[in-house]
Amino acid sequence: MLTINLIRDQSSHVIERLRVKNFDATEIIDRVLELDRRRRELQTESDAIQARLNTLSREIGSMMKDGRKDDADEARRGIGTMKEQQRQLAETLEEVSSEMQNELIRLPNLPHELVAPGKSADDNVVIRSGGTVPDLDAGAAPHWDLIKKYDIIDFDLGIKITGAGFPVYKGQGARLQRALINFFLDEGGKAGYREIEPPIVVNEDSGFGTGQLPDKEGQMYHVGIDNLYLIPTAEVPITNIYRDVILDAADLPVRNIGYTPCFRREAGSWGAHVRGLNRLHQFDKVEIVQIAHPDRSYEALEEMVKHVESLLASLELPYRIIRLCGGDMSFTSAMTYDFEVWSAAQKRWLEVSSTSNFEAFQANRLKCRFREKGAKQTTLCHTLNGSALALPRIVAALLENNQTPEGIKIPAALVPYTGFGMIS
RNA sequence: GGAGAAAUGGCAGAGUGGUCGAUUGCGGCGGUCUUGAAAACCGUUGUCCGGGCGACUGGACCGGGGGUUCGAAUCCCUCUUUCUCCGCCA
């Protein structure tokens, strides 16, 4: 959520920046400004009446103490109408405020200056790439065939136990999952991230804090009986650690990392290109989250990008890093880098990480602030997060790219974690 | 799941209807003293929303929400959480 101050002070700048996201904010901002004006008027008026009531109450108090009961009764006269007036003002104020809030929530985050305008993924910018695209034989198999051949991931079993999109990992397949999770967590630890194991169901406040609620409610699994949500990403619980928190500037940046399963209903998004591991209802992901000083959040983003890149390099996967254009970015992001790995049999790029700076947009909802040493004022932090990494598509690429007649070769960096060098 | 008790500022802990945003202690910050530090002493110390160029000033907040009252941290209702006892349990 953008801050009202920003909109009040720089409305034309906001409108201009949002055009990069193909978003016409003029109408919403007009309404917000009008509601903001009314809100402040109403509050001034309501505060004044409340101040009079408070004074009267105090006076009545001292009259009672002095035993001047008649004076007190006299003073009480007319309070009823004032209270009624005050009640109505407060009610209107509440309506106007929540209406303003509702408008404010519809505005996406402003994209950073470097973000290119654009309509779709076609306008994204490839920043750099690495690794070598393997030269496979004509008969190279897609991962959905390989997992059957080696009996390491079982979709049918998942359908039996739960439903489509809930695979069962078996034997070396399960070991590979655990190896990747541990590898990613260990690398994060070396890079200075503190490991967190958060709850994987969250309450409404948390869902709202990171922006999944109210808009994307249908994308999360909801545990109705307890009104809790299965997390779509570890970002939700880990970032919500800092909800309603005031940090010291000296504590920034805060670096956290966590592994969790992630649950996504992905309602209505099934079709071509989602075979096998490409899209699941439950998958494993290691997430990195930073809370940064506003002046240094883009350094933090760079650092995260380098970290994710180093993981892909260690896994010896061909990858490319893309900076999303305005039209392809998420609602909440100010700048996003997507990481894609080449899937040799599918012959396409698969997104395995999305790493973003949300600047103060998320922090404003979360009320995540910091204070400079000695300062009285608090300032909103910047929040960032990125996948480091999401497992299924990494596994898909590893299987496809590393297939040999003898089996599937495990990259050297991972062998200490798997305990085997070949899936066969 | 059943019965009881509780929730107050960074922490501890007073406060059961009238200048209580809240006594006090610890911690934090600033100062005096000191070569420096400690101790001692003095001062200061929450968040949010308004008004004002500013000095300053109005309002809200004592777990959340609602109610009673001229007036609520204090009384009532409700929800949540914590603790104790019982039951169940990895």
Coordinates of C-alpha atoms (C1' of nucleotides) in Angstrom, one line a residue:
Chain A
M1 CA 0.0 0.0 0.0
L2 CA 1.3 3.4 -0.9
T3 CA 1.4 6.0 1.9
I4 CA -1.1 8.7 1.8
N5 CA 1.7 11.3 2.3
L6 CA 3.3 10.2 -1.0
I7 CA 0.0 10.6 -2.8
R8 CA -0.8 13.9 -1.1
D9 CA 2.7 15.4 -1.9
Q10 CA 3.5 13.9 -5.3
S11 CA 0.2 12.8 -6.9
S12 CA 1.4 13.6 -10.4
H13 CA 4.6 11.6 -9.9
V14 CA 2.6 8.6 -8.7
I15 CA 0.3 8.8 -11.7
E16 CA 3.3 9.1 -14.1
R17 CA 5.2 6.1 -12.5
L18 CA 2.2 3.9 -12.5
R19 CA 1.8 4.4 -16.3
V20 CA 4.9 2.2 -16.6
K21 CA 2.8 -0.6 -15.1
N22 CA 0.0 0.3 -17.6
F23 CA -2.1 1.5 -14.7
D24 CA -4.2 4.6 -14.9
A25 CA -4.3 5.9 -11.4
T26 CA -5.9 9.3 -12.1
E27 CA -9.4 8.5 -11.0
I28 CA -8.4 6.6 -7.9
I29 CA -6.0 9.3 -6.8
D30 CA -8.6 12.0 -7.3
R31 CA -10.9 10.1 -5.0
V32 CA -8.2 9.4 -2.5
L33 CA -7.3 13.1 -2.3
E34 CA -10.9 14.1 -1.9
L35 CA -11.5 11.4 0.8
D36 CA -8.3 12.4 2.5
R37 CA -9.4 16.1 2.6
R38 CA -12.8 15.1 4.0
R39 CA -11.2 12.8 6.5
R40 CA -9.0 15.5 8.0
E41 CA -11.9 17.9 8.2
L42 CA -14.0 15.4 10.0
Q43 CA -11.3 14.6 12.4
T44 CA -10.5 18.2 13.2
E45 CA -14.2 18.7 13.9
S46 CA -14.7 15.6 15.9
D47 CA -11.5 16.2 17.9
A48 CA -12.8 19.7 18.8
I49 CA -16.1 18.3 20.1
Q50 CA -14.3 15.6 22.0
A51 CA -12.0 18.1 23.6
R52 CA -15.1 20.1 24.8
L53 CA -16.6 16.9 26.2
N54 CA -13.4 16.0 28.0
T55 CA -13.2 19.4 29.5
L56 CA -16.8 19.3 30.7
S57 CA -16.3 15.9 32.2
R58 CA -13.4 17.1 34.1
E59 CA -15.4 20.1 35.4
I60 CA -18.3 17.9 36.4
G61 CA -15.8 15.8 38.3
S62 CA -14.4 18.6 40.3
M63 CA -17.9 19.9 41.0
M64 CA -18.9 16.5 42.3
K65 CA -15.8 16.5 44.5
D66 CA -16.8 19.9 45.9
G67 CA -20.3 18.7 46.5
R68 CA -21.8 21.2 44.1
K69 CA -24.4 18.7 42.8
D70 CA -26.7 21.3 41.3
D71 CA -23.9 22.9 39.2
A72 CA -23.0 19.4 38.0
D73 CA -26.5 18.7 36.9
E74 CA -26.6 22.0 35.1
A75 CA -23.4 21.2 33.3
R76 CA -24.7 17.8 32.3
R77 CA -27.5 19.5 30.4
G78 CA -26.8 19.6 26.7
I79 CA -24.1 16.9 26.8
G80 CA -26.5 14.5 25.2
T81 CA -26.8 16.4 22.0
M82 CA -23.0 17.0 21.9
K83 CA -22.4 13.3 22.3
E84 CA -24.9 12.5 19.6
Q85 CA -23.2 15.0 17.2
Q86 CA -19.8 13.5 18.1
R87 CA -21.1 9.9 17.5
Q88 CA -22.3 10.8 14.0
L89 CA -19.1 12.6 13.2
A90 CA -17.1 9.6 14.4
E91 CA -19.2 7.3 12.3
T92 CA -18.8 9.4 9.1
L93 CA -15.1 9.7 9.8
E94 CA -14.9 5.9 10.1
E95 CA -16.7 5.5 6.8
V96 CA -14.6 8.0 5.0
S97 CA -11.4 6.5 6.3
S98 CA -12.2 3.0 5.4
E99 CA -13.4 4.2 1.9
M100 CA -10.0 5.9 1.5
Q101 CA -8.3 2.8 2.6
N102 CA -10.2 0.7 0.1
E103 CA -9.1 3.1 -2.7
L104 CA -5.6 3.2 -1.5
I105 CA -5.3 -0.6 -1.5
R106 CA -6.1 -0.7 -5.2
L107 CA -3.0 1.2 -6.2
P108 CA 0.0 -0.9 -7.2
N109 CA 3.5 -0.1 -6.0
L110 CA 5.5 2.3 -8.1
P111 CA 8.1 0.7 -10.3
H112 CA 11.7 1.8 -9.9
E113 CA 13.2 4.2 -12.5
L114 CA 15.1 1.4 -14.1
V115 CA 12.0 -0.7 -14.8
A116 CA 11.2 -0.7 -18.5
P117 CA 7.7 0.1 -19.7
G118 CA 6.1 -2.9 -21.4
K119 CA 3.0 -4.9 -21.9
S120 CA 4.0 -8.4 -21.3
A121 CA 6.9 -10.9 -20.8
D122 CA 8.1 -10.0 -24.3
D123 CA 9.3 -6.6 -23.0
N124 CA 11.3 -8.0 -20.2
V125 CA 15.1 -7.4 -20.3
V126 CA 17.6 -10.2 -20.1
I127 CA 20.3 -8.9 -17.7
R128 CA 22.8 -11.7 -18.1
S129 CA 23.0 -15.5 -18.5
G130 CA 25.3 -18.2 -17.5
G131 CA 26.0 -22.0 -17.8
T132 CA 26.0 -24.0 -20.9
V133 CA 22.9 -25.3 -22.7
P134 CA 23.5 -29.1 -23.1
D135 CA 23.5 -30.7 -26.4
L136 CA 21.2 -33.7 -26.0
D137 CA 20.5 -36.6 -28.3
A138 CA 17.4 -36.6 -30.4
G139 CA 15.6 -39.0 -28.1
A140 CA 16.0 -36.9 -24.9
A141 CA 13.2 -37.5 -22.5
P142 CA 11.1 -34.8 -20.7
H143 CA 11.2 -35.1 -16.9
W144 CA 7.7 -36.6 -16.7
D145 CA 9.0 -39.6 -18.5
L146 CA 12.3 -39.7 -16.6
I147 CA 10.6 -39.8 -13.2
K148 CA 8.7 -42.9 -14.3
K149 CA 11.7 -44.5 -15.7
Y150 CA 13.7 -44.2 -12.5
D151 CA 10.6 -44.4 -10.2
I152 CA 11.5 -41.3 -8.2
I153 CA 8.4 -39.1 -8.4
D154 CA 4.9 -40.5 -8.5
F155 CA 2.0 -38.3 -9.6
D156 CA -0.6 -41.1 -9.6
L157 CA 0.1 -42.0 -6.0
G158 CA -0.3 -38.3 -5.1
I159 CA -3.7 -38.3 -6.9
K160 CA -4.7 -41.4 -4.9
I161 CA -3.7 -39.8 -1.6
T162 CA -4.7 -36.2 -2.2
G163 CA -5.3 -35.1 -5.7
A164 CA -3.7 -33.8 -8.8
G165 CA -0.7 -31.6 -8.2
F166 CA 0.5 -33.3 -5.0
P167 CA 3.3 -35.5 -6.1
V168 CA 4.9 -38.3 -4.0
Y169 CA 8.7 -38.2 -4.0
K170 CA 10.2 -41.7 -3.6
G171 CA 13.7 -43.1 -3.0
Q172 CA 16.4 -41.1 -4.7
G173 CA 13.7 -38.6 -5.7
A174 CA 12.9 -37.9 -2.0
R175 CA 16.6 -37.8 -1.2
L176 CA 17.2 -35.3 -4.0
Q177 CA 14.5 -33.0 -2.5
R178 CA 16.1 -33.2 0.9
A179 CA 19.6 -32.6 -0.5
L180 CA 18.5 -29.5 -2.4
I181 CA 16.7 -28.1 0.6
N182 CA 19.8 -28.6 2.8
F183 CA 22.1 -27.3 0.2
F184 CA 20.1 -24.1 -0.3
L185 CA 19.8 -23.5 3.5
D186 CA 23.5 -24.1 4.0
E187 CA 24.5 -21.7 1.2
G188 CA 22.1 -19.1 2.6
G189 CA 23.7 -19.5 6.1
K190 CA 27.1 -19.0 4.6
A191 CA 25.8 -15.8 3.0
G192 CA 24.7 -14.4 6.3
Y193 CA 21.1 -15.4 6.5
R194 CA 19.6 -16.6 9.7
E195 CA 17.6 -19.8 9.4
I196 CA 13.9 -19.7 10.3
E197 CA 11.4 -22.5 10.5
P198 CA 8.1 -20.8 10.5
P199 CA 4.5 -22.0 10.8
I200 CA 3.1 -23.0 7.5
V201 CA -0.5 -22.0 8.3
V202 CA -1.1 -18.4 9.0
N203 CA -4.0 -16.2 10.3
E204 CA -5.8 -13.4 8.5
D205 CA -3.7 -10.6 9.8
S206 CA -0.6 -12.2 8.3
G207 CA -2.3 -12.8 5.0
F208 CA -3.2 -9.2 5.0
G209 CA 0.2 -8.1 6.1
T210 CA 2.0 -9.4 3.0
G211 CA -0.9 -8.7 0.7
Q212 CA -2.3 -12.1 -0.1
L213 CA -5.6 -10.9 1.5
P214 CA -8.0 -9.7 0.6
D215 CA -7.4 -9.9 -3.1
K216 CA -5.8 -13.2 -3.7
E217 CA -7.9 -15.2 -1.2
G218 CA -8.9 -17.8 -3.8
Q219 CA -5.2 -18.7 -4.4
M220 CA -4.7 -20.0 -0.9
Y221 CA -6.0 -23.1 0.8
H222 CA -8.2 -22.0 3.6
V223 CA -8.7 -24.1 6.8
G224 CA -12.2 -22.9 7.4
I225 CA -12.8 -24.4 10.8
D226 CA -10.0 -22.4 12.3
N227 CA -9.9 -19.6 9.7
L228 CA -6.3 -20.2 8.8
Y229 CA -4.5 -20.2 5.5
L230 CA -1.9 -22.6 4.2
I231 CA 1.0 -20.5 3.1
P232 CA 1.7 -20.0 -0.6
T233 CA 5.3 -19.0 0.2
A234 CA 7.5 -18.7 3.3
E235 CA 7.5 -15.0 2.5
V236 CA 4.2 -14.8 4.4
P237 CA 5.2 -16.1 7.8
I238 CA 8.8 -14.8 7.7
T239 CA 8.0 -11.3 6.6
N240 CA 5.2 -11.1 9.2
I241 CA 7.7 -11.6 11.9
Y242 CA 8.3 -7.9 11.4
R243 CA 4.6 -6.9 11.4
D244 CA 4.1 -4.0 13.9
V245 CA 7.8 -4.0 14.7
I246 CA 10.1 -0.9 15.2
L247 CA 13.7 -1.9 14.5
D248 CA 16.9 0.0 15.3
A249 CA 18.7 1.3 12.2
A250 CA 21.7 -0.6 13.4
D251 CA 19.8 -3.9 13.1
L252 CA 19.4 -3.4 9.3
P253 CA 19.6 -5.2 7.1
V254 CA 17.9 -8.2 8.6
R255 CA 18.5 -11.4 6.6
N256 CA 16.3 -14.4 7.1
I257 CA 16.0 -17.7 5.2
G258 CA 13.5 -20.5 5.6
Y259 CA 12.4 -23.7 4.0
T260 CA 8.7 -24.5 3.8
P261 CA 6.4 -26.4 1.7
C262 CA 4.2 -24.0 -0.3
F263 CA 0.6 -24.5 -1.2
R264 CA -1.1 -22.9 -4.1
R265 CA -4.6 -23.6 -5.4
E266 CA -3.7 -22.2 -8.8
A267 CA -7.4 -22.1 -9.6
G268 CA -8.1 -22.1 -13.2
S269 CA -4.5 -22.0 -14.4
W270 CA -4.1 -25.5 -15.6
G271 CA -3.5 -26.2 -19.2
A272 CA -0.6 -26.6 -21.6
H273 CA 2.9 -26.1 -20.3
V274 CA 2.0 -27.3 -16.8
R275 CA 2.8 -31.0 -17.2
G276 CA 4.9 -32.8 -14.6
L277 CA 6.7 -30.6 -12.2
N278 CA 6.0 -27.4 -14.0
R279 CA 3.1 -26.4 -11.8
L280 CA 2.0 -28.0 -8.5
H281 CA -0.4 -27.4 -5.7
Q282 CA 2.3 -28.3 -3.1
F283 CA 6.0 -27.8 -3.6
D284 CA 9.1 -27.1 -1.6
K285 CA 10.9 -23.8 -1.6
V286 CA 13.7 -22.0 0.3
E287 CA 13.0 -18.3 0.6
I288 CA 15.3 -15.5 1.5
V289 CA 13.8 -12.3 3.1
Q290 CA 15.5 -9.1 3.9
I291 CA 14.4 -6.0 5.8
A292 CA 16.6 -3.2 4.6
H293 CA 17.3 0.5 5.2
P294 CA 15.5 2.5 2.4
D295 CA 18.9 4.0 1.3
R296 CA 20.4 0.6 0.9
S297 CA 17.6 -1.7 -0.3
Y298 CA 18.9 -1.8 -3.9
E299 CA 22.2 -3.0 -2.6
A300 CA 20.3 -5.6 -0.8
L301 CA 18.5 -6.6 -4.0
E302 CA 21.8 -6.9 -5.8
E303 CA 23.2 -9.0 -3.1
M304 CA 20.2 -11.3 -3.3
V305 CA 20.5 -11.6 -7.0
K306 CA 24.1 -12.6 -6.7
H307 CA 23.3 -15.2 -4.1
V308 CA 20.6 -16.8 -6.2
E309 CA 22.8 -16.7 -9.2
S310 CA 25.6 -18.5 -7.3
L311 CA 23.2 -21.3 -6.5
L312 CA 22.3 -21.8 -10.1
A313 CA 26.0 -21.7 -11.0
S314 CA 26.8 -24.3 -8.3
L315 CA 24.1 -26.6 -9.8
E316 CA 25.7 -26.1 -13.2
L317 CA 22.4 -25.2 -14.7
P318 CA 22.1 -22.9 -17.8
Y319 CA 20.3 -19.8 -16.5
R320 CA 19.3 -16.3 -17.4
I321 CA 18.4 -13.4 -15.2
I322 CA 15.6 -11.1 -16.4
R323 CA 14.4 -7.8 -15.1
L324 CA 10.7 -7.6 -15.5
C325 CA 9.1 -4.8 -17.4
G326 CA 6.3 -2.7 -15.8
G327 CA 3.5 -4.8 -17.3
D328 CA 4.9 -8.1 -16.2
M329 CA 5.6 -7.1 -12.6
S330 CA 3.5 -8.0 -9.6
F331 CA 1.2 -5.5 -7.9
T332 CA 3.4 -5.1 -4.9
S333 CA 6.9 -5.0 -6.5
A334 CA 9.1 -2.0 -7.3
M335 CA 11.6 -4.1 -9.1
T336 CA 11.7 -7.8 -9.8
Y337 CA 14.4 -10.1 -11.2
D338 CA 13.2 -13.5 -12.5
F339 CA 15.6 -16.4 -12.7
E340 CA 15.0 -19.0 -15.4
V341 CA 16.8 -22.3 -16.1
W342 CA 16.9 -24.0 -19.4
S343 CA 14.9 -27.2 -19.6
A344 CA 16.6 -29.2 -22.3
A345 CA 13.8 -31.6 -23.3
Q346 CA 11.0 -29.1 -23.0
K347 CA 13.2 -26.7 -24.8
R348 CA 12.1 -23.7 -22.8
W349 CA 13.0 -21.5 -19.9
L350 CA 11.5 -22.3 -16.6
E351 CA 11.1 -19.7 -13.8
V352 CA 12.8 -20.9 -10.6
S353 CA 13.1 -17.7 -8.7
S354 CA 11.5 -14.3 -8.5
T355 CA 13.5 -11.8 -6.4
S356 CA 11.9 -8.4 -5.6
N357 CA 12.3 -5.2 -3.8
F358 CA 8.9 -4.0 -2.5
E359 CA 10.4 -0.9 -1.0
A360 CA 8.0 0.5 1.6
F361 CA 4.9 -0.8 -0.1
Q362 CA 4.6 -4.0 2.0
A363 CA 6.2 -2.4 5.1
N364 CA 3.4 0.2 5.1
R365 CA 0.8 -2.5 5.4
L366 CA 3.0 -4.4 7.9
K367 CA 3.8 -1.3 9.9
C368 CA 7.5 -2.4 9.8
R369 CA 9.5 0.6 10.7
F370 CA 12.9 1.5 12.0
R371 CA 14.4 4.4 13.9
E372 CA 17.8 6.1 13.3
K373 CA 19.9 6.3 16.5
G374 CA 18.7 9.2 18.5
A375 CA 15.9 10.1 16.1
K376 CA 12.3 10.5 17.4
Q377 CA 10.6 9.7 14.1
T378 CA 10.2 6.3 12.7
T379 CA 10.6 5.4 9.0
L380 CA 9.2 2.6 7.0
C381 CA 11.7 -0.2 6.2
H382 CA 12.1 -1.6 2.8
T383 CA 11.2 -5.3 2.4
L384 CA 12.7 -7.8 -0.1
N385 CA 12.4 -11.4 -0.8
G386 CA 13.3 -14.0 -3.3
S387 CA 13.2 -17.7 -3.9
A388 CA 16.5 -19.4 -3.3
L389 CA 15.2 -21.6 -4.7
A390 CA 12.0 -23.3 -5.7
L391 CA 12.6 -27.0 -6.1
P392 CA 10.3 -28.5 -8.7
R393 CA 11.5 -26.8 -11.8
I394 CA 15.1 -27.1 -10.6
V395 CA 14.5 -30.8 -10.4
A396 CA 12.9 -30.8 -13.8
A397 CA 15.9 -29.1 -15.4
L398 CA 18.4 -31.3 -13.5
L399 CA 16.7 -34.4 -14.7
E400 CA 16.4 -33.3 -18.3
N401 CA 19.7 -31.6 -18.7
N402 CA 21.8 -34.2 -17.0
Q403 CA 20.3 -37.4 -18.5
T404 CA 22.8 -39.9 -19.7
P405 CA 22.5 -43.5 -20.9
E406 CA 23.8 -44.6 -17.4
G407 CA 21.4 -42.4 -15.5
I408 CA 21.0 -38.9 -14.3
K409 CA 24.1 -37.2 -13.2
I410 CA 24.0 -35.2 -9.9
P411 CA 26.0 -32.0 -10.0
A412 CA 29.2 -32.2 -7.9
A413 CA 28.1 -29.5 -5.4
L414 CA 25.1 -31.6 -4.5
V415 CA 26.7 -35.0 -4.2
P416 CA 27.8 -34.5 -0.5
Y417 CA 24.1 -33.9 0.2
T418 CA 22.5 -36.7 -1.9
G419 CA 25.1 -39.3 -1.0
F420 CA 25.0 -40.5 -4.6
G421 CA 26.3 -39.2 -7.9
M422 CA 23.9 -40.7 -10.2
I423 CA 20.2 -41.5 -10.3
S424 CA 19.8 -44.9 -11.8
Chain B
rG1 C1' -12.1 -30.8 25.3
rG2 C1' -13.7 -29.4 30.9
rA3 C1' -12.8 -26.0 35.5
rG4 C1' -10.3 -21.7 37.5
rA5 C1' -6.9 -17.2 37.2
rA6 C1' -4.8 -13.5 34.4
rA7 C1' -3.5 -9.9 30.2
rU8 C1' -1.0 -2.4 31.9
rG9 C1' 4.6 1.4 28.6
rG10 C1' 11.5 -2.1 26.2
rC11 C1' 11.2 -5.3 30.9
rA12 C1' 9.4 -5.8 36.0
rG13 C1' 5.3 -4.2 38.5
rA14 C1' 1.4 -0.5 41.1
rG15 C1' -3.2 1.3 40.0
rU16 C1' -11.1 -1.2 41.1
rG17 C1' -15.2 5.1 38.3
rG18 C1' -12.9 11.7 38.2
rU19 C1' -6.4 16.1 35.7
rC20 C1' -4.1 8.4 34.8
rG21 C1' -0.7 8.4 29.1
rA22 C1' -0.8 6.1 33.7
rU23 C1' 3.1 5.7 40.8
rU24 C1' 7.7 3.1 41.2
rG25 C1' 12.0 0.1 39.9
rC26 C1' 15.2 -1.7 36.0
rG27 C1' 16.9 -0.7 31.2
rG28 C1' 17.8 3.3 27.4
rC29 C1' 19.3 8.4 26.2
rG30 C1' 21.4 13.4 27.8
rG31 C1' 24.1 15.8 31.7
rU32 C1' 27.1 16.9 36.5
rC33 C1' 31.3 14.7 38.9
rU34 C1' 36.0 11.9 37.0
rU35 C1' 42.5 11.6 33.6
rG36 C1' 38.9 7.8 31.8
rA37 C1' 35.2 4.4 33.6
rA38 C1' 32.1 2.7 37.5
rA39 C1' 29.2 4.5 41.5
rA40 C1' 26.2 8.7 42.9
rC41 C1' 23.1 12.7 41.6
rC42 C1' 20.0 15.6 38.0
rG43 C1' 17.1 15.5 33.7
rU44 C1' 14.7 12.8 29.9
rU45 C1' 12.4 8.4 27.9
rG46 C1' 5.7 5.0 23.9
rU47 C1' 2.8 4.7 19.3
rC48 C1' -0.7 6.7 15.8
rC49 C1' -4.0 10.5 13.6
rG50 C1' -5.2 15.9 13.2
rG51 C1' -4.1 21.6 13.5
rG52 C1' 0.0 25.2 13.1
rC53 C1' 5.9 28.0 9.2
rG54 C1' 7.1 27.3 14.1
rA55 C1' 7.2 27.5 19.6
rC56 C1' 3.3 24.6 20.4
rU57 C1' -1.4 22.3 20.4
rG58 C1' -6.2 18.8 19.9
rG59 C1' -7.6 13.6 19.8
rA60 C1' -6.9 8.2 20.3
rC61 C1' -4.5 4.0 22.4
rC62 C1' -3.7 0.0 29.5
rG63 C1' -4.7 -7.8 24.8
rG64 C1' -8.9 -7.1 20.3
rG65 C1' -14.0 -5.6 19.6
rG66 C1' -18.6 -3.8 21.7
rG67 C1' -21.5 -1.6 25.9
rU68 C1' -22.8 1.3 30.7
rU69 C1' -21.5 6.5 32.4
rC70 C1' -21.1 13.6 32.2
rG71 C1' -16.5 10.7 33.0
rA72 C1' -13.6 3.8 32.2
rA73 C1' -6.9 1.0 32.8
rU74 C1' -10.8 0.4 36.6
rC75 C1' -17.9 -1.8 35.8
rC76 C1' -20.6 -5.2 32.0
rC77 C1' -20.6 -8.4 27.3
rU78 C1' -17.7 -10.9 23.7
rC79 C1' -13.4 -12.7 21.3
rU80 C1' -8.2 -13.9 21.5
rU81 C1' -3.9 -15.3 24.2
rU82 C1' -1.2 -16.9 28.6
rC83 C1' -0.9 -19.6 33.3
rU84 C1' -2.8 -23.6 36.9
rC85 C1' -5.6 -28.2 37.5
rC86 C1' -8.1 -32.4 34.9
rG87 C1' -8.6 -35.2 30.2
rC88 C1' -6.1 -36.6 25.6
rC89 C1' -1.5 -36.9 22.9
rA90 C1' 3.8 -36.9 18.9

